[in-house]
């Protein structure tokens, strides 16, 4: 995990350096990699961290367990370039994780998590060439996440689900657009979220948290020129 964090910091630092160089050397008025009036559709593989809770076997008057598993998933996005520099985007992410435990002499347990996120934001594009640009931008994100435990024994299989958590985030990201043709290219980003979350548990109890988590996405992009 530490090596992964270091690697992300190196790539972010490199991206900031390239962004600074491009903003100095490139024409500030026009981004040739992103044409104004273009519709931008993306499909990406996603890596994210979410907050879930464990209420199984916990009495209503006891605090719940809070967990932040790493998830993999899929991200679909749609955007519009409304100027040579700026675009807006709306995206949704489905995330999931699976863990399996097979203790000797005890029932098998599978712990799975799932999440659904919705993000809206704006990006400023900084051209490096006619086919490549960097972008950076803020956004707002909502994520609902939960976990469930499936226990398998000789007698039966039981599944217990935990409640959904609600997470509102201030989201920032930096990424790249690499066009292979006028209609197709590659699209990736690294980001960070400041998260404000809560959950309502049995007995009317409520838990709240504030945290920050990284996220990363990489995939393909399709362009449709509307002008």
PDB file of C-alpha atoms in Angstrom:
ATOM      1  CA  UNK A   1       0.000   0.000   0.000  1.00  0.00           C
ATOM      2  CA  UNK A   2       2.861   2.403   0.836  1.00  0.00           C
ATOM      3  CA  UNK A   3       4.535   1.698  -2.536  1.00  0.00           C
ATOM      4  CA  UNK A   4       1.224   2.385  -4.289  1.00  0.00           C
ATOM      5  CA  UNK A   5       0.867   5.723  -2.475  1.00  0.00           C
ATOM      6  CA  UNK A   6       4.444   6.702  -3.376  1.00  0.00           C
ATOM      7  CA  UNK A   7       3.857   5.780  -7.010  1.00  0.00           C
ATOM      8  CA  UNK A   8       0.742   7.943  -7.152  1.00  0.00           C
ATOM      9  CA  UNK A   9       2.612  10.881  -5.632  1.00  0.00           C
ATOM     10  CA  UNK A  10       5.367  10.517  -8.239  1.00  0.00           C
ATOM     11  CA  UNK A  11       2.879  10.513 -11.094  1.00  0.00           C
ATOM     12  CA  UNK A  12       1.007  13.471  -9.630  1.00  0.00           C
ATOM     13  CA  UNK A  13       4.252  15.427  -9.264  1.00  0.00           C
ATOM     14  CA  UNK A  14       5.203  14.617 -12.864  1.00  0.00           C
ATOM     15  CA  UNK A  15       1.757  15.690 -14.041  1.00  0.00           C
ATOM     16  CA  UNK A  16       2.049  19.012 -12.215  1.00  0.00           C
ATOM     17  CA  UNK A  17       5.443  19.641 -13.836  1.00  0.00           C
ATOM     18  CA  UNK A  18       4.064  18.877 -17.302  1.00  0.00           C
ATOM     19  CA  UNK A  19       1.052  21.070 -16.572  1.00  0.00           C
ATOM     20  CA  UNK A  20       3.293  23.967 -15.650  1.00  0.00           C
ATOM     21  CA  UNK A  21       5.449  23.536 -18.743  1.00  0.00           C
ATOM     22  CA  UNK A  22       2.417  23.293 -21.012  1.00  0.00           C
ATOM     23  CA  UNK A  23       0.778  26.384 -19.546  1.00  0.00           C
ATOM     24  CA  UNK A  24       3.935  28.362 -20.249  1.00  0.00           C
ATOM     25  CA  UNK A  25       4.758  27.029 -23.718  1.00  0.00           C
ATOM     26  CA  UNK A  26       1.302  26.393 -25.221  1.00  0.00           C
ATOM     27  CA  UNK A  27      -1.092  28.877 -26.765  1.00  0.00           C
ATOM     28  CA  UNK A  28      -3.378  29.812 -23.839  1.00  0.00           C
ATOM     29  CA  UNK A  29      -6.359  30.479 -26.078  1.00  0.00           C
ATOM     30  CA  UNK A  30      -6.924  27.187 -27.873  1.00  0.00           C
ATOM     31  CA  UNK A  31      -6.704  23.534 -26.853  1.00  0.00           C
ATOM     32  CA  UNK A  32      -6.352  21.534 -30.059  1.00  0.00           C
ATOM     33  CA  UNK A  33      -6.835  18.238 -28.255  1.00  0.00           C
ATOM     34  CA  UNK A  34     -10.322  19.273 -27.084  1.00  0.00           C
ATOM     35  CA  UNK A  35     -12.549  20.982 -29.629  1.00  0.00           C
ATOM     36  CA  UNK A  36     -15.262  23.373 -28.377  1.00  0.00           C
ATOM     37  CA  UNK A  37     -18.698  21.865 -28.888  1.00  0.00           C
ATOM     38  CA  UNK A  38     -17.454  18.283 -28.531  1.00  0.00           C
ATOM     39  CA  UNK A  39     -19.413  15.676 -26.599  1.00  0.00           C
ATOM     40  CA  UNK A  40     -17.036  13.545 -24.519  1.00  0.00           C
ATOM     41  CA  UNK A  41     -17.993   9.966 -23.566  1.00  0.00           C
ATOM     42  CA  UNK A  42     -15.684   7.889 -21.365  1.00  0.00           C
ATOM     43  CA  UNK A  43     -15.433   4.303 -20.129  1.00  0.00           C
ATOM     44  CA  UNK A  44     -12.809   3.640 -17.462  1.00  0.00           C
ATOM     45  CA  UNK A  45     -11.577   1.058 -15.000  1.00  0.00           C
ATOM     46  CA  UNK A  46     -11.770   2.587 -11.528  1.00  0.00           C
ATOM     47  CA  UNK A  47      -9.954   2.257  -8.225  1.00  0.00           C
ATOM     48  CA  UNK A  48     -11.539   3.875  -5.183  1.00  0.00           C
ATOM     49  CA  UNK A  49     -11.928   3.723  -1.414  1.00  0.00           C
ATOM     50  CA  UNK A  50     -15.341   3.878   0.260  1.00  0.00           C
ATOM     51  CA  UNK A  51     -16.674   3.878   3.819  1.00  0.00           C
ATOM     52  CA  UNK A  52     -18.867   1.008   5.011  1.00  0.00           C
ATOM     53  CA  UNK A  53     -20.081  -0.019   8.468  1.00  0.00           C
ATOM     54  CA  UNK A  54     -20.483  -3.335  10.288  1.00  0.00           C
ATOM     55  CA  UNK A  55     -23.611  -3.631  12.441  1.00  0.00           C
ATOM     56  CA  UNK A  56     -23.887  -7.433  12.424  1.00  0.00           C
ATOM     57  CA  UNK A  57     -24.010  -8.664  16.016  1.00  0.00           C
ATOM     58  CA  UNK A  58     -23.754  -5.116  17.377  1.00  0.00           C
ATOM     59  CA  UNK A  59     -26.340  -4.011  19.943  1.00  0.00           C
ATOM     60  CA  UNK A  60     -28.303  -0.822  19.116  1.00  0.00           C
ATOM     61  CA  UNK A  61     -26.616   1.046  21.978  1.00  0.00           C
ATOM     62  CA  UNK A  62     -23.072   0.095  20.871  1.00  0.00           C
ATOM     63  CA  UNK A  63     -20.930   1.963  18.317  1.00  0.00           C
ATOM     64  CA  UNK A  64     -20.730   0.416  14.867  1.00  0.00           C
ATOM     65  CA  UNK A  65     -17.531  -0.654  13.184  1.00  0.00           C
ATOM     66  CA  UNK A  66     -16.360   1.652  10.380  1.00  0.00           C
ATOM     67  CA  UNK A  67     -14.319   0.197   7.513  1.00  0.00           C
ATOM     68  CA  UNK A  68     -12.795   1.723   4.370  1.00  0.00           C
ATOM     69  CA  UNK A  69     -12.126  -1.042   1.857  1.00  0.00           C
ATOM     70  CA  UNK A  70     -10.401  -0.508  -1.477  1.00  0.00           C
ATOM     71  CA  UNK A  71     -12.646  -1.272  -4.420  1.00  0.00           C
ATOM     72  CA  UNK A  72     -12.255  -1.831  -8.126  1.00  0.00           C
ATOM     73  CA  UNK A  73     -15.021  -0.906 -10.523  1.00  0.00           C
ATOM     74  CA  UNK A  74     -16.226   0.706 -13.712  1.00  0.00           C
ATOM     75  CA  UNK A  75     -16.790   4.365 -14.499  1.00  0.00           C
ATOM     76  CA  UNK A  76     -19.019   5.812 -17.217  1.00  0.00           C
ATOM     77  CA  UNK A  77     -18.900   9.514 -18.016  1.00  0.00           C
ATOM     78  CA  UNK A  78     -20.373  12.115 -20.343  1.00  0.00           C
ATOM     79  CA  UNK A  79     -19.063  15.623 -20.850  1.00  0.00           C
ATOM     80  CA  UNK A  80     -19.299  18.702 -23.019  1.00  0.00           C
ATOM     81  CA  UNK A  81     -16.533  21.121 -24.040  1.00  0.00           C
ATOM     82  CA  UNK A  82     -18.245  24.506 -23.911  1.00  0.00           C
ATOM     83  CA  UNK A  83     -15.090  26.556 -24.600  1.00  0.00           C
ATOM     84  CA  UNK A  84     -11.520  26.000 -25.837  1.00  0.00           C
ATOM     85  CA  UNK A  85     -10.381  25.709 -22.233  1.00  0.00           C
ATOM     86  CA  UNK A  86     -13.295  24.355 -20.179  1.00  0.00           C
ATOM     87  CA  UNK A  87     -15.483  21.251 -20.145  1.00  0.00           C
ATOM     88  CA  UNK A  88     -18.114  19.963 -17.746  1.00  0.00           C
ATOM     89  CA  UNK A  89     -18.758  16.308 -16.985  1.00  0.00           C
ATOM     90  CA  UNK A  90     -21.149  13.938 -15.268  1.00  0.00           C
ATOM     91  CA  UNK A  91     -20.058  10.415 -14.346  1.00  0.00           C
ATOM     92  CA  UNK A  92     -21.185   7.376 -12.405  1.00  0.00           C
ATOM     93  CA  UNK A  93     -19.038   4.681 -10.798  1.00  0.00           C
ATOM     94  CA  UNK A  94     -19.966   1.153  -9.728  1.00  0.00           C
ATOM     95  CA  UNK A  95     -17.431  -0.252  -7.253  1.00  0.00           C
ATOM     96  CA  UNK A  96     -17.084  -3.646  -5.592  1.00  0.00           C
ATOM     97  CA  UNK A  97     -14.739  -5.821  -3.543  1.00  0.00           C
ATOM     98  CA  UNK A  98     -14.687  -9.468  -2.463  1.00  0.00           C
ATOM     99  CA  UNK A  99     -12.830 -11.177   0.399  1.00  0.00           C
ATOM    100  CA  UNK A 100     -13.052 -14.864   1.288  1.00  0.00           C
ATOM    101  CA  UNK A 101     -12.043 -16.502   4.569  1.00  0.00           C
ATOM    102  CA  UNK A 102     -11.712 -20.286   5.051  1.00  0.00           C
ATOM    103  CA  UNK A 103     -10.729 -20.876   8.690  1.00  0.00           C
ATOM    104  CA  UNK A 104      -9.958 -24.448   9.719  1.00  0.00           C
ATOM    105  CA  UNK A 105     -12.879 -25.973  11.597  1.00  0.00           C
ATOM    106  CA  UNK A 106     -15.158 -22.966  11.099  1.00  0.00           C
ATOM    107  CA  UNK A 107     -17.699 -21.951   8.447  1.00  0.00           C
ATOM    108  CA  UNK A 108     -16.492 -20.200   5.312  1.00  0.00           C
ATOM    109  CA  UNK A 109     -17.136 -16.456   5.194  1.00  0.00           C
ATOM    110  CA  UNK A 110     -17.302 -14.074   2.247  1.00  0.00           C
ATOM    111  CA  UNK A 111     -17.265 -10.325   2.864  1.00  0.00           C
ATOM    112  CA  UNK A 112     -18.340  -8.248  -0.114  1.00  0.00           C
ATOM    113  CA  UNK A 113     -18.862  -4.526  -0.587  1.00  0.00           C
ATOM    114  CA  UNK A 114     -20.594  -2.533  -3.298  1.00  0.00           C
ATOM    115  CA  UNK A 115     -20.971   1.162  -4.012  1.00  0.00           C
ATOM    116  CA  UNK A 116     -22.599   3.519  -6.466  1.00  0.00           C
ATOM    117  CA  UNK A 117     -21.238   7.035  -7.023  1.00  0.00           C
ATOM    118  CA  UNK A 118     -22.349  10.082  -8.974  1.00  0.00           C
ATOM    119  CA  UNK A 119     -19.937  12.942  -9.754  1.00  0.00           C
ATOM    120  CA  UNK A 120     -20.415  16.334 -11.408  1.00  0.00           C
ATOM    121  CA  UNK A 121     -17.534  18.663 -12.127  1.00  0.00           C
ATOM    122  CA  UNK A 122     -15.606  21.005 -14.400  1.00  0.00           C
ATOM    123  CA  UNK A 123     -12.180  20.616 -15.993  1.00  0.00           C
ATOM    124  CA  UNK A 124      -9.686  23.156 -17.335  1.00  0.00           C
ATOM    125  CA  UNK A 125      -7.622  21.762 -20.235  1.00  0.00           C
ATOM    126  CA  UNK A 126      -3.989  22.675 -20.879  1.00  0.00           C
ATOM    127  CA  UNK A 127      -2.714  21.621 -24.336  1.00  0.00           C
ATOM    128  CA  UNK A 128       0.669  20.052 -24.923  1.00  0.00           C
ATOM    129  CA  UNK A 129       0.112  19.079 -28.569  1.00  0.00           C
ATOM    130  CA  UNK A 130      -2.715  18.680 -31.075  1.00  0.00           C
ATOM    131  CA  UNK A 131      -3.374  15.186 -29.668  1.00  0.00           C
ATOM    132  CA  UNK A 132      -2.473  15.443 -25.973  1.00  0.00           C
ATOM    133  CA  UNK A 133      -3.634  17.677 -23.137  1.00  0.00           C
ATOM    134  CA  UNK A 134      -3.674  17.686 -19.361  1.00  0.00           C
ATOM    135  CA  UNK A 135      -6.705  18.734 -17.372  1.00  0.00           C
ATOM    136  CA  UNK A 136      -7.444  19.641 -13.771  1.00  0.00           C
ATOM    137  CA  UNK A 137     -10.723  20.432 -12.117  1.00  0.00           C
ATOM    138  CA  UNK A 138     -13.007  20.380  -9.082  1.00  0.00           C
ATOM    139  CA  UNK A 139     -16.264  18.515  -8.591  1.00  0.00           C
ATOM    140  CA  UNK A 140     -18.916  17.247  -6.205  1.00  0.00           C
ATOM    141  CA  UNK A 141     -19.493  13.548  -5.586  1.00  0.00           C
ATOM    142  CA  UNK A 142     -22.081  11.399  -3.799  1.00  0.00           C
ATOM    143  CA  UNK A 143     -21.408   7.761  -2.895  1.00  0.00           C
ATOM    144  CA  UNK A 144     -23.681   5.132  -1.341  1.00  0.00           C
ATOM    145  CA  UNK A 145     -21.856   2.036  -0.070  1.00  0.00           C
ATOM    146  CA  UNK A 146     -22.566  -1.060   1.972  1.00  0.00           C
ATOM    147  CA  UNK A 147     -21.123  -4.437   2.932  1.00  0.00           C
ATOM    148  CA  UNK A 148     -22.600  -7.878   3.444  1.00  0.00           C
ATOM    149  CA  UNK A 149     -21.356 -11.127   4.968  1.00  0.00           C
ATOM    150  CA  UNK A 150     -22.172 -14.566   3.554  1.00  0.00           C
ATOM    151  CA  UNK A 151     -21.528 -17.548   5.833  1.00  0.00           C
ATOM    152  CA  UNK A 152     -21.457 -21.075   4.377  1.00  0.00           C
ATOM    153  CA  UNK A 153     -21.582 -24.180   6.570  1.00  0.00           C
ATOM    154  CA  UNK A 154     -22.665 -27.787   6.088  1.00  0.00           C
ATOM    155  CA  UNK A 155     -26.132 -26.874   7.317  1.00  0.00           C
ATOM    156  CA  UNK A 156     -26.919 -23.745   5.302  1.00  0.00           C
ATOM    157  CA  UNK A 157     -25.753 -20.525   3.673  1.00  0.00           C
ATOM    158  CA  UNK A 158     -26.810 -17.238   5.243  1.00  0.00           C
ATOM    159  CA  UNK A 159     -26.284 -13.663   4.079  1.00  0.00           C
ATOM    160  CA  UNK A 160     -26.513 -10.613   6.325  1.00  0.00           C
ATOM    161  CA  UNK A 161     -26.394  -7.088   4.909  1.00  0.00           C
ATOM    162  CA  UNK A 162     -25.304  -3.884   6.586  1.00  0.00           C
ATOM    163  CA  UNK A 163     -27.063  -0.538   5.988  1.00  0.00           C
ATOM    164  CA  UNK A 164     -26.072   1.798   3.158  1.00  0.00           C
ATOM    165  CA  UNK A 165     -23.783   4.690   4.057  1.00  0.00           C
ATOM    166  CA  UNK A 166     -24.206   8.167   2.521  1.00  0.00           C
ATOM    167  CA  UNK A 167     -21.058  10.082   1.563  1.00  0.00           C
ATOM    168  CA  UNK A 168     -20.836  13.606   0.133  1.00  0.00           C
ATOM    169  CA  UNK A 169     -17.439  14.656  -1.218  1.00  0.00           C
ATOM    170  CA  UNK A 170     -15.521  17.640  -2.491  1.00  0.00           C
ATOM    171  CA  UNK A 171     -13.603  16.033  -5.345  1.00  0.00           C
ATOM    172  CA  UNK A 172     -10.531  17.256  -7.202  1.00  0.00           C
ATOM    173  CA  UNK A 173      -8.695  15.498 -10.016  1.00  0.00           C
ATOM    174  CA  UNK A 174      -5.890  15.830 -12.556  1.00  0.00           C
ATOM    175  CA  UNK A 175      -5.692  13.775 -15.722  1.00  0.00           C
ATOM    176  CA  UNK A 176      -4.815  13.486 -19.389  1.00  0.00           C
ATOM    177  CA  UNK A 177      -6.504  13.157 -22.774  1.00  0.00           C
ATOM    178  CA  UNK A 178      -4.527  11.350 -25.507  1.00  0.00           C
ATOM    179  CA  UNK A 179      -6.294  11.349 -28.883  1.00  0.00           C
ATOM    180  CA  UNK A 180      -5.562   8.486 -31.283  1.00  0.00           C
ATOM    181  CA  UNK A 181      -7.953   9.924 -33.856  1.00  0.00           C
ATOM    182  CA  UNK A 182     -10.597  12.647 -34.066  1.00  0.00           C
ATOM    183  CA  UNK A 183     -13.136  10.226 -32.584  1.00  0.00           C
ATOM    184  CA  UNK A 184     -11.184   8.046 -30.132  1.00  0.00           C
ATOM    185  CA  UNK A 185      -8.473   8.248 -27.496  1.00  0.00           C
ATOM    186  CA  UNK A 186      -7.297   7.380 -23.993  1.00  0.00           C
ATOM    187  CA  UNK A 187      -8.451   9.133 -20.822  1.00  0.00           C
ATOM    188  CA  UNK A 188      -7.138   8.866 -17.261  1.00  0.00           C
ATOM    189  CA  UNK A 189      -7.008  10.755 -13.984  1.00  0.00           C
ATOM    190  CA  UNK A 190      -5.880  10.689 -10.365  1.00  0.00           C
ATOM    191  CA  UNK A 191      -7.958  12.448  -7.745  1.00  0.00           C
ATOM    192  CA  UNK A 192      -8.653  13.045  -4.094  1.00  0.00           C
ATOM    193  CA  UNK A 193     -11.859  13.417  -2.109  1.00  0.00           C
ATOM    194  CA  UNK A 194     -12.727  15.203   1.133  1.00  0.00           C
ATOM    195  CA  UNK A 195     -15.600  13.052   2.410  1.00  0.00           C
ATOM    196  CA  UNK A 196     -18.436  13.846   4.818  1.00  0.00           C
ATOM    197  CA  UNK A 197     -20.437  10.688   5.570  1.00  0.00           C
ATOM    198  CA  UNK A 198     -23.144   9.268   7.797  1.00  0.00           C
ATOM    199  CA  UNK A 199     -25.297   6.193   8.351  1.00  0.00           C
ATOM    200  CA  UNK A 200     -28.501   5.422  10.239  1.00  0.00           C
ATOM    201  CA  UNK A 201     -28.373   2.094  12.101  1.00  0.00           C
ATOM    202  CA  UNK A 202     -30.855  -0.017  13.988  1.00  0.00           C
ATOM    203  CA  UNK A 203     -32.522   1.622  16.939  1.00  0.00           C
ATOM    204  CA  UNK A 204     -32.337   5.052  15.306  1.00  0.00           C
ATOM    205  CA  UNK A 205     -28.638   5.521  16.031  1.00  0.00           C
ATOM    206  CA  UNK A 206     -26.504   7.603  13.682  1.00  0.00           C
ATOM    207  CA  UNK A 207     -22.777   7.598  12.951  1.00  0.00           C
ATOM    208  CA  UNK A 208     -20.852  10.395  11.202  1.00  0.00           C
ATOM    209  CA  UNK A 209     -17.321  10.701   9.820  1.00  0.00           C
ATOM    210  CA  UNK A 210     -14.993  12.990   7.919  1.00  0.00           C
ATOM    211  CA  UNK A 211     -12.121  11.492   5.948  1.00  0.00           C
ATOM    212  CA  UNK A 212     -10.114  11.869   2.748  1.00  0.00           C
ATOM    213  CA  UNK A 213      -9.461   9.168   0.156  1.00  0.00           C
ATOM    214  CA  UNK A 214      -7.671   8.913  -3.215  1.00  0.00           C
ATOM    215  CA  UNK A 215      -9.123   7.563  -6.441  1.00  0.00           C
ATOM    216  CA  UNK A 216      -7.830   6.724  -9.899  1.00  0.00           C
ATOM    217  CA  UNK A 217      -9.355   5.916 -13.291  1.00  0.00           C
ATOM    218  CA  UNK A 218      -8.046   4.982 -16.730  1.00  0.00           C
ATOM    219  CA  UNK A 219      -9.798   3.996 -19.930  1.00  0.00           C
ATOM    220  CA  UNK A 220     -10.982   5.167 -23.318  1.00  0.00           C
ATOM    221  CA  UNK A 221     -12.749   8.265 -24.591  1.00  0.00           C
ATOM    222  CA  UNK A 222     -15.003   8.922 -27.594  1.00  0.00           C
ATOM    223  CA  UNK A 223     -15.601  12.347 -29.147  1.00  0.00           C
ATOM    224  CA  UNK A 224     -18.622  13.587 -31.091  1.00  0.00           C
ATOM    225  CA  UNK A 225     -18.218  17.019 -32.663  1.00  0.00           C
ATOM    226  CA  UNK A 226     -21.530  18.922 -32.560  1.00  0.00           C
ATOM    227  CA  UNK A 227     -20.327  21.986 -34.460  1.00  0.00           C
TER     228      UNK A 227
END
